[in-house]
Amino acid sequence: MSVPRPAAVIVLAAGEGTRMKSQTPKVLHELCGRALVDHMLAAARDLSPERLIVVIGHARERVGGHLAETSPDARSIVQTEQRGTGHAVRTVLEEVGPIAGTVLVTYGDTPLLRAQTLGELLAGHERQGNAVTVLTAEVPDPTGYGRIVRDGGGAVLGIVEEKDATPEQRAINEMNSGVYAFDGLLLADAVKRVSTDNVQGEEYLTDVLSILREDGHRVGAHLAADYVEVEGVNDRVQLSFARGVLNRRVLEAHMRAGVTIVDPSSTWIDVGVTVEADAVIHPGTQLHGRTRVESGAEVGPASTLTDTEVGAGAVVRNAVCDGAVIGPQVSVGPFAYLRPGTVLARGAKAGTFVEMKNANVGEGAKVPHLTYVGDATIGRNANIGASAIFVNYDGVNKHHTTVGDGAFVGCDTMLVAPVTVGDGAYTAAGSAIIDDVPPGAIGVARARQRNIEKWVLRRRAGTKSAAAAERALAEQEQRESGT
Ligand code: UD1
Ligand code: CA
């Protein structure tokens, strides 16, 4: 199908969205890694329109600010008072002037509408030489929607809003999606002639259809194959429904491209995530933002990755990773937390109950258990013993720790930054290392042990410990006296 390039796409997003019951403007609610309005803009962009226009009104500072950041190619036009869909379009055309060519009008709250469906609407519109073509759908329950009124021969006469409809018209189940392809110049003229003579006292964009028809122009309809696509989001129940549908689409695209998703019902992948063929995603996994998972990697179960790279063949289990770079063949988790600035080179390991941030871990280096690594460089093939802590914060400032290639940090070492453990150096278990350890040396920083004989018998008399000690000492005495 060759899709004609529209002269403009106008996205209406000035409404309040009261049913969301939210401090956040409706069109900024997030699903699958994008705000509602950004889903519509992404679909619009796929049509390569010459102009992309968004009508904003309610919370215009926030919505406008968001759009300036995420969609610099879109122009925001403010509709100060929301006096109806016709008024919204009139406001745009008064500001930018009449637009020659095809103008597509859509809403900012229909995230399921696919570019392909919009393309089919445009193609049908141009093929039939219509002045306007409305996207319609047959829905099980059309309550609340405008109905498509046709004559006996099936030609579209116009659209009647539920509130203005007769009982017979309310029985029509072909609804108006609110998406239209217009001849831009005819639209500019007709939208000025829309009245407010209706139950809601608004300027209805829907009236443009009957106006153009009465002028003798061709008015058509394009029936969407799947009505789910045109359903808007008005409350949080619909938001969660749309999220489920969108997520399922994303997962199916990945699966068809060769990704194994063990349990789609518990897997959530944002639209901006890349997953290569032959990666495996285990149950309970969420991949957010710009996360990228390379071929042969396994992520999950129960892992949440945001803006994280997972290299080929890496394994990430029961982990939370945010802004981390996990190299090829790396092992993460179970139960690891990787924070921004963590970079694990090929074959490295961040094991069980390990937290890292702003840490460069060299090739083959292992941090297997119970360790915090903050603001550090760890050399190739170094080994960090269980329960080592990189003490990076002195209460005021953060400092850096360097552990050299092949170094061996003993269990329960405190590395008090700034400090360097040289290449091939060791630290003794339980040491608090505050001075640099030269290459090849062992740093020992702990008090010598002394045992106080029979302390428990004297100071904890009558306890289970004292009883056990008495027994052991008596046996020892018997053995020593040789009886
Ligand atoms: C509108 C249609 C109805 C259709 C339905 C589909 C009209 C008169 N009716 O009804 O036939 O079935 O959509 O969902 O067009 N908006 C503005 N400025 C305004 C008014 C609305 O930008 O002044 C935006 C809203 O933010 C929203 C969209 O336009 O995204 C639709 O507005 P809404 O008031 O929800 O229209 P409906 O009454 O649902
Ligand atoms: Ca609506």
PDB file of C-alpha atoms in Angstrom, residues 85-308:
ATOM      1  CA  THR A  85     -13.304  19.653  18.989  1.00  0.00           C
ATOM      2  CA  GLY A  86     -14.360  21.972  16.145  1.00  0.00           C
ATOM      3  CA  HIS A  87     -13.117  24.967  18.095  1.00  0.00           C
ATOM      4  CA  ALA A  88      -9.777  23.204  18.690  1.00  0.00           C
ATOM      5  CA  VAL A  89      -9.242  22.698  14.955  1.00  0.00           C
ATOM      6  CA  ARG A  90     -10.439  26.230  14.172  1.00  0.00           C
ATOM      7  CA  THR A  91      -7.918  27.595  16.684  1.00  0.00           C
ATOM      8  CA  VAL A  92      -5.108  25.798  14.862  1.00  0.00           C
ATOM      9  CA  LEU A  93      -6.157  26.925  11.401  1.00  0.00           C
ATOM     10  CA  GLU A  94      -6.579  30.520  12.558  1.00  0.00           C
ATOM     11  CA  GLU A  95      -3.064  30.422  13.920  1.00  0.00           C
ATOM     12  CA  VAL A  96      -1.254  28.665  11.062  1.00  0.00           C
ATOM     13  CA  GLY A  97      -3.606  29.590   8.188  1.00  0.00           C
ATOM     14  CA  PRO A  98      -5.418  27.174   5.868  1.00  0.00           C
ATOM     15  CA  ILE A  99      -3.377  24.047   5.076  1.00  0.00           C
ATOM     16  CA  ALA A 100      -3.494  22.752   1.496  1.00  0.00           C
ATOM     17  CA  GLY A 101      -3.416  18.966   1.160  1.00  0.00           C
ATOM     18  CA  THR A 102      -4.649  16.225   3.443  1.00  0.00           C
ATOM     19  CA  VAL A 103      -5.011  17.062   7.116  1.00  0.00           C
ATOM     20  CA  LEU A 104      -5.326  14.218   9.583  1.00  0.00           C
ATOM     21  CA  VAL A 105      -7.007  14.971  12.918  1.00  0.00           C
ATOM     22  CA  THR A 106      -6.549  12.595  15.863  1.00  0.00           C
ATOM     23  CA  TYR A 107      -6.585  12.630  19.685  1.00  0.00           C
ATOM     24  CA  GLY A 108      -3.745  12.468  22.149  1.00  0.00           C
ATOM     25  CA  ASP A 109      -5.391   9.746  24.223  1.00  0.00           C
ATOM     26  CA  THR A 110      -5.634   6.839  21.755  1.00  0.00           C
ATOM     27  CA  PRO A 111      -2.297   5.055  22.201  1.00  0.00           C
ATOM     28  CA  LEU A 112      -3.402   1.855  20.477  1.00  0.00           C
ATOM     29  CA  LEU A 113      -4.016   3.459  17.114  1.00  0.00           C
ATOM     30  CA  ARG A 114      -1.406   2.068  14.721  1.00  0.00           C
ATOM     31  CA  ALA A 115       0.294   3.979  11.922  1.00  0.00           C
ATOM     32  CA  GLN A 116      -0.853   1.246   9.559  1.00  0.00           C
ATOM     33  CA  THR A 117      -4.519   1.978  10.302  1.00  0.00           C
ATOM     34  CA  LEU A 118      -3.942   5.713   9.843  1.00  0.00           C
ATOM     35  CA  GLY A 119      -2.223   4.906   6.541  1.00  0.00           C
ATOM     36  CA  GLU A 120      -5.212   2.857   5.399  1.00  0.00           C
ATOM     37  CA  LEU A 121      -7.510   5.755   6.280  1.00  0.00           C
ATOM     38  CA  LEU A 122      -5.336   8.147   4.245  1.00  0.00           C
ATOM     39  CA  ALA A 123      -5.080   5.789   1.283  1.00  0.00           C
ATOM     40  CA  GLY A 124      -8.860   5.249   1.195  1.00  0.00           C
ATOM     41  CA  HIS A 125      -9.481   8.972   1.569  1.00  0.00           C
ATOM     42  CA  GLU A 126      -7.326   9.861  -1.422  1.00  0.00           C
ATOM     43  CA  ARG A 127      -8.459   6.922  -3.560  1.00  0.00           C
ATOM     44  CA  GLN A 128     -12.105   7.904  -3.129  1.00  0.00           C
ATOM     45  CA  GLY A 129     -11.391  11.601  -3.625  1.00  0.00           C
ATOM     46  CA  ASN A 130     -13.279  12.505  -0.452  1.00  0.00           C
ATOM     47  CA  ALA A 131     -13.491  15.891   1.206  1.00  0.00           C
ATOM     48  CA  VAL A 132     -13.490  14.055   4.527  1.00  0.00           C
ATOM     49  CA  THR A 133     -13.133  10.440   5.568  1.00  0.00           C
ATOM     50  CA  VAL A 134     -13.898   9.464   9.144  1.00  0.00           C
ATOM     51  CA  LEU A 135     -12.347   6.444  10.834  1.00  0.00           C
ATOM     52  CA  THR A 136     -15.170   4.404  12.345  1.00  0.00           C
ATOM     53  CA  ALA A 137     -15.518   1.166  14.270  1.00  0.00           C
ATOM     54  CA  GLU A 138     -18.285  -1.222  15.142  1.00  0.00           C
ATOM     55  CA  VAL A 139     -18.277  -1.599  18.895  1.00  0.00           C
ATOM     56  CA  PRO A 140     -20.234  -3.908  21.197  1.00  0.00           C
ATOM     57  CA  ASP A 141     -21.280  -0.927  23.336  1.00  0.00           C
ATOM     58  CA  PRO A 142     -21.285   2.479  21.617  1.00  0.00           C
ATOM     59  CA  THR A 143     -22.484   4.363  24.720  1.00  0.00           C
ATOM     60  CA  GLY A 144     -20.928   7.824  24.915  1.00  0.00           C
ATOM     61  CA  TYR A 145     -19.649   7.930  21.356  1.00  0.00           C
ATOM     62  CA  GLY A 146     -20.889   9.847  18.348  1.00  0.00           C
ATOM     63  CA  ARG A 147     -22.815   7.576  15.937  1.00  0.00           C
ATOM     64  CA  ILE A 148     -22.299   7.330  12.176  1.00  0.00           C
ATOM     65  CA  VAL A 149     -25.572   8.088  10.404  1.00  0.00           C
ATOM     66  CA  ARG A 150     -25.901   6.606   6.915  1.00  0.00           C
ATOM     67  CA  ASP A 151     -28.685   6.731   4.324  1.00  0.00           C
ATOM     68  CA  GLY A 152     -30.490   3.675   2.935  1.00  0.00           C
ATOM     69  CA  GLY A 153     -27.695   3.172   0.399  1.00  0.00           C
ATOM     70  CA  GLY A 154     -24.997   3.229   3.069  1.00  0.00           C
ATOM     71  CA  ALA A 155     -23.654   6.698   2.222  1.00  0.00           C
ATOM     72  CA  VAL A 156     -22.470   8.674   5.271  1.00  0.00           C
ATOM     73  CA  LEU A 157     -24.856  11.513   6.120  1.00  0.00           C
ATOM     74  CA  GLY A 158     -23.132  12.740   9.217  1.00  0.00           C
ATOM     75  CA  ILE A 159     -22.302  12.103  12.854  1.00  0.00           C
ATOM     76  CA  VAL A 160     -24.667  12.606  15.742  1.00  0.00           C
ATOM     77  CA  GLU A 161     -23.426  12.875  19.317  1.00  0.00           C
ATOM     78  CA  GLU A 162     -24.967  10.552  21.880  1.00  0.00           C
ATOM     79  CA  LYS A 163     -26.421  13.505  23.784  1.00  0.00           C
ATOM     80  CA  ASP A 164     -28.097  14.841  20.643  1.00  0.00           C
ATOM     81  CA  ALA A 165     -29.184  11.464  19.235  1.00  0.00           C
ATOM     82  CA  THR A 166     -32.699  10.087  18.827  1.00  0.00           C
ATOM     83  CA  PRO A 167     -33.383   6.624  20.306  1.00  0.00           C
ATOM     84  CA  GLU A 168     -33.091   5.105  16.798  1.00  0.00           C
ATOM     85  CA  GLN A 169     -29.710   6.782  16.269  1.00  0.00           C
ATOM     86  CA  ARG A 170     -28.489   5.543  19.648  1.00  0.00           C
ATOM     87  CA  ALA A 171     -29.142   1.996  18.437  1.00  0.00           C
ATOM     88  CA  ILE A 172     -26.435   2.431  15.754  1.00  0.00           C
ATOM     89  CA  ASN A 173     -23.278   0.632  16.830  1.00  0.00           C
ATOM     90  CA  GLU A 174     -20.928   2.166  14.269  1.00  0.00           C
ATOM     91  CA  MET A 175     -19.089   4.816  16.272  1.00  0.00           C
ATOM     92  CA  ASN A 176     -16.996   7.836  15.421  1.00  0.00           C
ATOM     93  CA  SER A 177     -13.385   7.262  16.485  1.00  0.00           C
ATOM     94  CA  GLY A 178     -12.670  11.004  16.346  1.00  0.00           C
ATOM     95  CA  VAL A 179      -9.992  10.440  13.689  1.00  0.00           C
ATOM     96  CA  TYR A 180     -10.495  12.043  10.283  1.00  0.00           C
ATOM     97  CA  ALA A 181      -8.694  12.738   7.038  1.00  0.00           C
ATOM     98  CA  PHE A 182      -9.765  16.101   5.629  1.00  0.00           C
ATOM     99  CA  ASP A 183      -9.123  18.114   2.524  1.00  0.00           C
ATOM    100  CA  GLY A 184      -7.300  20.907   4.332  1.00  0.00           C
ATOM    101  CA  LEU A 185      -8.717  23.871   2.438  1.00  0.00           C
ATOM    102  CA  LEU A 186     -12.310  22.602   2.630  1.00  0.00           C
ATOM    103  CA  LEU A 187     -11.798  21.965   6.361  1.00  0.00           C
ATOM    104  CA  ALA A 188     -10.552  25.522   6.942  1.00  0.00           C
ATOM    105  CA  ASP A 189     -13.692  26.920   5.391  1.00  0.00           C
ATOM    106  CA  ALA A 190     -16.188  24.492   6.930  1.00  0.00           C
ATOM    107  CA  VAL A 191     -14.849  24.658  10.495  1.00  0.00           C
ATOM    108  CA  LYS A 192     -15.712  28.373  10.570  1.00  0.00           C
ATOM    109  CA  ARG A 193     -19.337  27.507   9.874  1.00  0.00           C
ATOM    110  CA  VAL A 194     -19.797  25.042  12.747  1.00  0.00           C
ATOM    111  CA  SER A 195     -22.443  26.267  15.201  1.00  0.00           C
ATOM    112  CA  THR A 196     -22.815  25.707  18.921  1.00  0.00           C
ATOM    113  CA  ASP A 197     -26.441  24.768  18.446  1.00  0.00           C
ATOM    114  CA  ASN A 198     -26.346  21.450  20.327  1.00  0.00           C
ATOM    115  CA  VAL A 199     -26.996  20.053  23.789  1.00  0.00           C
ATOM    116  CA  GLN A 200     -23.424  20.733  24.980  1.00  0.00           C
ATOM    117  CA  GLY A 201     -23.161  24.196  23.387  1.00  0.00           C
ATOM    118  CA  GLU A 202     -19.802  23.222  21.852  1.00  0.00           C
ATOM    119  CA  GLU A 203     -18.332  23.576  18.388  1.00  0.00           C
ATOM    120  CA  TYR A 204     -18.440  19.989  17.165  1.00  0.00           C
ATOM    121  CA  LEU A 205     -15.830  18.934  14.627  1.00  0.00           C
ATOM    122  CA  THR A 206     -18.296  16.207  13.696  1.00  0.00           C
ATOM    123  CA  ASP A 207     -20.585  18.850  12.157  1.00  0.00           C
ATOM    124  CA  VAL A 208     -17.995  19.464   9.434  1.00  0.00           C
ATOM    125  CA  LEU A 209     -19.121  16.216   7.794  1.00  0.00           C
ATOM    126  CA  SER A 210     -22.715  17.311   7.251  1.00  0.00           C
ATOM    127  CA  ILE A 211     -21.572  20.801   6.240  1.00  0.00           C
ATOM    128  CA  LEU A 212     -19.258  19.418   3.544  1.00  0.00           C
ATOM    129  CA  ARG A 213     -21.910  16.981   2.393  1.00  0.00           C
ATOM    130  CA  GLU A 214     -24.480  19.746   2.071  1.00  0.00           C
ATOM    131  CA  ASP A 215     -21.917  21.689   0.033  1.00  0.00           C
ATOM    132  CA  GLY A 216     -21.948  18.736  -2.377  1.00  0.00           C
ATOM    133  CA  HIS A 217     -18.601  17.198  -1.431  1.00  0.00           C
ATOM    134  CA  ARG A 218     -17.843  13.515  -1.012  1.00  0.00           C
ATOM    135  CA  VAL A 219     -17.969  12.294   2.580  1.00  0.00           C
ATOM    136  CA  GLY A 220     -16.727   8.796   3.384  1.00  0.00           C
ATOM    137  CA  ALA A 221     -15.953   6.429   6.232  1.00  0.00           C
ATOM    138  CA  HIS A 222     -13.191   3.905   6.784  1.00  0.00           C
ATOM    139  CA  LEU A 223     -14.168   1.075   9.112  1.00  0.00           C
ATOM    140  CA  ALA A 224     -11.293   0.007  11.370  1.00  0.00           C
ATOM    141  CA  ALA A 225     -10.699  -3.751  11.381  1.00  0.00           C
ATOM    142  CA  ASP A 226     -10.163  -3.823  15.149  1.00  0.00           C
ATOM    143  CA  TYR A 227     -12.224  -1.503  17.324  1.00  0.00           C
ATOM    144  CA  VAL A 228      -9.763  -1.849  20.194  1.00  0.00           C
ATOM    145  CA  GLU A 229      -7.388   0.449  18.294  1.00  0.00           C
ATOM    146  CA  VAL A 230      -9.700   3.432  18.452  1.00  0.00           C
ATOM    147  CA  GLU A 231     -10.633   3.138  22.110  1.00  0.00           C
ATOM    148  CA  GLY A 232      -9.426   6.128  24.056  1.00  0.00           C
ATOM    149  CA  VAL A 233      -8.032   6.229  27.564  1.00  0.00           C
ATOM    150  CA  ASN A 234     -10.299   8.176  29.906  1.00  0.00           C
ATOM    151  CA  ASP A 235      -9.650   6.517  33.255  1.00  0.00           C
ATOM    152  CA  ARG A 236      -7.099   4.265  34.891  1.00  0.00           C
ATOM    153  CA  VAL A 237      -9.000   1.101  34.060  1.00  0.00           C
ATOM    154  CA  GLN A 238      -8.721   1.952  30.374  1.00  0.00           C
ATOM    155  CA  LEU A 239      -5.091   2.957  30.897  1.00  0.00           C
ATOM    156  CA  SER A 240      -4.245  -0.480  32.256  1.00  0.00           C
ATOM    157  CA  PHE A 241      -6.178  -2.152  29.452  1.00  0.00           C
ATOM    158  CA  ALA A 242      -4.277  -0.142  26.823  1.00  0.00           C
ATOM    159  CA  ARG A 243      -0.993  -0.921  28.562  1.00  0.00           C
ATOM    160  CA  GLY A 244      -1.759  -4.639  28.391  1.00  0.00           C
ATOM    161  CA  VAL A 245      -2.610  -4.515  24.682  1.00  0.00           C
ATOM    162  CA  LEU A 246       0.456  -2.435  23.808  1.00  0.00           C
ATOM    163  CA  ASN A 247       2.751  -4.633  25.860  1.00  0.00           C
ATOM    164  CA  ARG A 248       1.404  -7.742  24.177  1.00  0.00           C
ATOM    165  CA  ARG A 249       2.127  -6.169  20.775  1.00  0.00           C
ATOM    166  CA  VAL A 250       5.686  -5.368  21.830  1.00  0.00           C
ATOM    167  CA  LEU A 251       6.250  -8.912  23.164  1.00  0.00           C
ATOM    168  CA  GLU A 252       4.824 -10.513  20.035  1.00  0.00           C
ATOM    169  CA  ALA A 253       7.105  -8.446  17.806  1.00  0.00           C
ATOM    170  CA  HIS A 254      10.112  -9.609  19.857  1.00  0.00           C
ATOM    171  CA  MET A 255       9.011 -13.241  19.825  1.00  0.00           C
ATOM    172  CA  ARG A 256       8.505 -13.172  16.041  1.00  0.00           C
ATOM    173  CA  ALA A 257      11.991 -11.701  15.755  1.00  0.00           C
ATOM    174  CA  GLY A 258      13.503 -14.660  17.609  1.00  0.00           C
ATOM    175  CA  VAL A 259      13.403 -13.723  21.290  1.00  0.00           C
ATOM    176  CA  THR A 260      12.231 -16.363  23.779  1.00  0.00           C
ATOM    177  CA  ILE A 261       9.768 -14.885  26.275  1.00  0.00           C
ATOM    178  CA  VAL A 262       9.000 -17.659  28.719  1.00  0.00           C
ATOM    179  CA  ASP A 263       5.914 -16.039  30.269  1.00  0.00           C
ATOM    180  CA  PRO A 264       4.427 -13.128  28.334  1.00  0.00           C
ATOM    181  CA  SER A 265       1.778 -12.629  31.009  1.00  0.00           C
ATOM    182  CA  SER A 266       4.386 -11.523  33.553  1.00  0.00           C
ATOM    183  CA  THR A 267       6.822  -9.759  31.216  1.00  0.00           C
ATOM    184  CA  TRP A 268       6.772  -6.023  30.474  1.00  0.00           C
ATOM    185  CA  ILE A 269       8.950  -4.479  27.783  1.00  0.00           C
ATOM    186  CA  ASP A 270       8.917  -0.788  26.894  1.00  0.00           C
ATOM    187  CA  VAL A 271       8.674   0.288  23.270  1.00  0.00           C
ATOM    188  CA  GLY A 272      12.215   1.735  23.281  1.00  0.00           C
ATOM    189  CA  VAL A 273      13.922  -1.508  24.371  1.00  0.00           C
ATOM    190  CA  THR A 274      16.092  -3.580  22.000  1.00  0.00           C
ATOM    191  CA  VAL A 275      16.296  -7.351  22.412  1.00  0.00           C
ATOM    192  CA  GLU A 276      18.343  -9.416  19.979  1.00  0.00           C
ATOM    193  CA  ALA A 277      17.350 -12.795  18.610  1.00  0.00           C
ATOM    194  CA  ASP A 278      18.093 -15.771  20.860  1.00  0.00           C
ATOM    195  CA  ALA A 279      17.970 -13.756  24.039  1.00  0.00           C
ATOM    196  CA  VAL A 280      15.794 -15.415  26.713  1.00  0.00           C
ATOM    197  CA  ILE A 281      13.520 -13.403  28.978  1.00  0.00           C
ATOM    198  CA  HIS A 282      12.359 -15.293  32.068  1.00  0.00           C
ATOM    199  CA  PRO A 283       9.113 -14.677  34.027  1.00  0.00           C
ATOM    200  CA  GLY A 284       8.551 -11.568  36.083  1.00  0.00           C
ATOM    201  CA  THR A 285      10.934  -9.399  34.092  1.00  0.00           C
ATOM    202  CA  GLN A 286      10.534  -5.728  33.184  1.00  0.00           C
ATOM    203  CA  LEU A 287      12.774  -4.030  30.623  1.00  0.00           C
ATOM    204  CA  HIS A 288      12.466  -0.263  30.620  1.00  0.00           C
ATOM    205  CA  GLY A 289      13.742   2.801  28.808  1.00  0.00           C
ATOM    206  CA  ARG A 290      16.666   2.266  26.447  1.00  0.00           C
ATOM    207  CA  THR A 291      17.589  -1.159  27.772  1.00  0.00           C
ATOM    208  CA  ARG A 292      19.370  -3.367  25.258  1.00  0.00           C
ATOM    209  CA  VAL A 293      19.759  -7.133  25.561  1.00  0.00           C
ATOM    210  CA  GLU A 294      22.146  -8.887  23.194  1.00  0.00           C
ATOM    211  CA  SER A 295      21.933 -12.305  21.632  1.00  0.00           C
ATOM    212  CA  GLY A 296      22.215 -15.326  23.893  1.00  0.00           C
ATOM    213  CA  ALA A 297      21.791 -13.292  27.072  1.00  0.00           C
ATOM    214  CA  GLU A 298      19.313 -14.477  29.715  1.00  0.00           C
ATOM    215  CA  VAL A 299      17.423 -11.987  31.840  1.00  0.00           C
ATOM    216  CA  GLY A 300      15.205 -12.943  34.755  1.00  0.00           C
ATOM    217  CA  PRO A 301      13.402 -14.365  36.532  1.00  0.00           C
ATOM    218  CA  ALA A 302      12.153 -11.376  38.503  1.00  0.00           C
ATOM    219  CA  SER A 303      14.478  -8.711  37.167  1.00  0.00           C
ATOM    220  CA  THR A 304      13.865  -5.031  36.464  1.00  0.00           C
ATOM    221  CA  LEU A 305      16.277  -3.359  34.060  1.00  0.00           C
ATOM    222  CA  THR A 306      16.173   0.334  33.192  1.00  0.00           C
ATOM    223  CA  ASP A 307      18.478   1.921  30.599  1.00  0.00           C
ATOM    224  CA  THR A 308      20.783  -1.059  30.988  1.00  0.00           C
TER     225      THR A 308
END
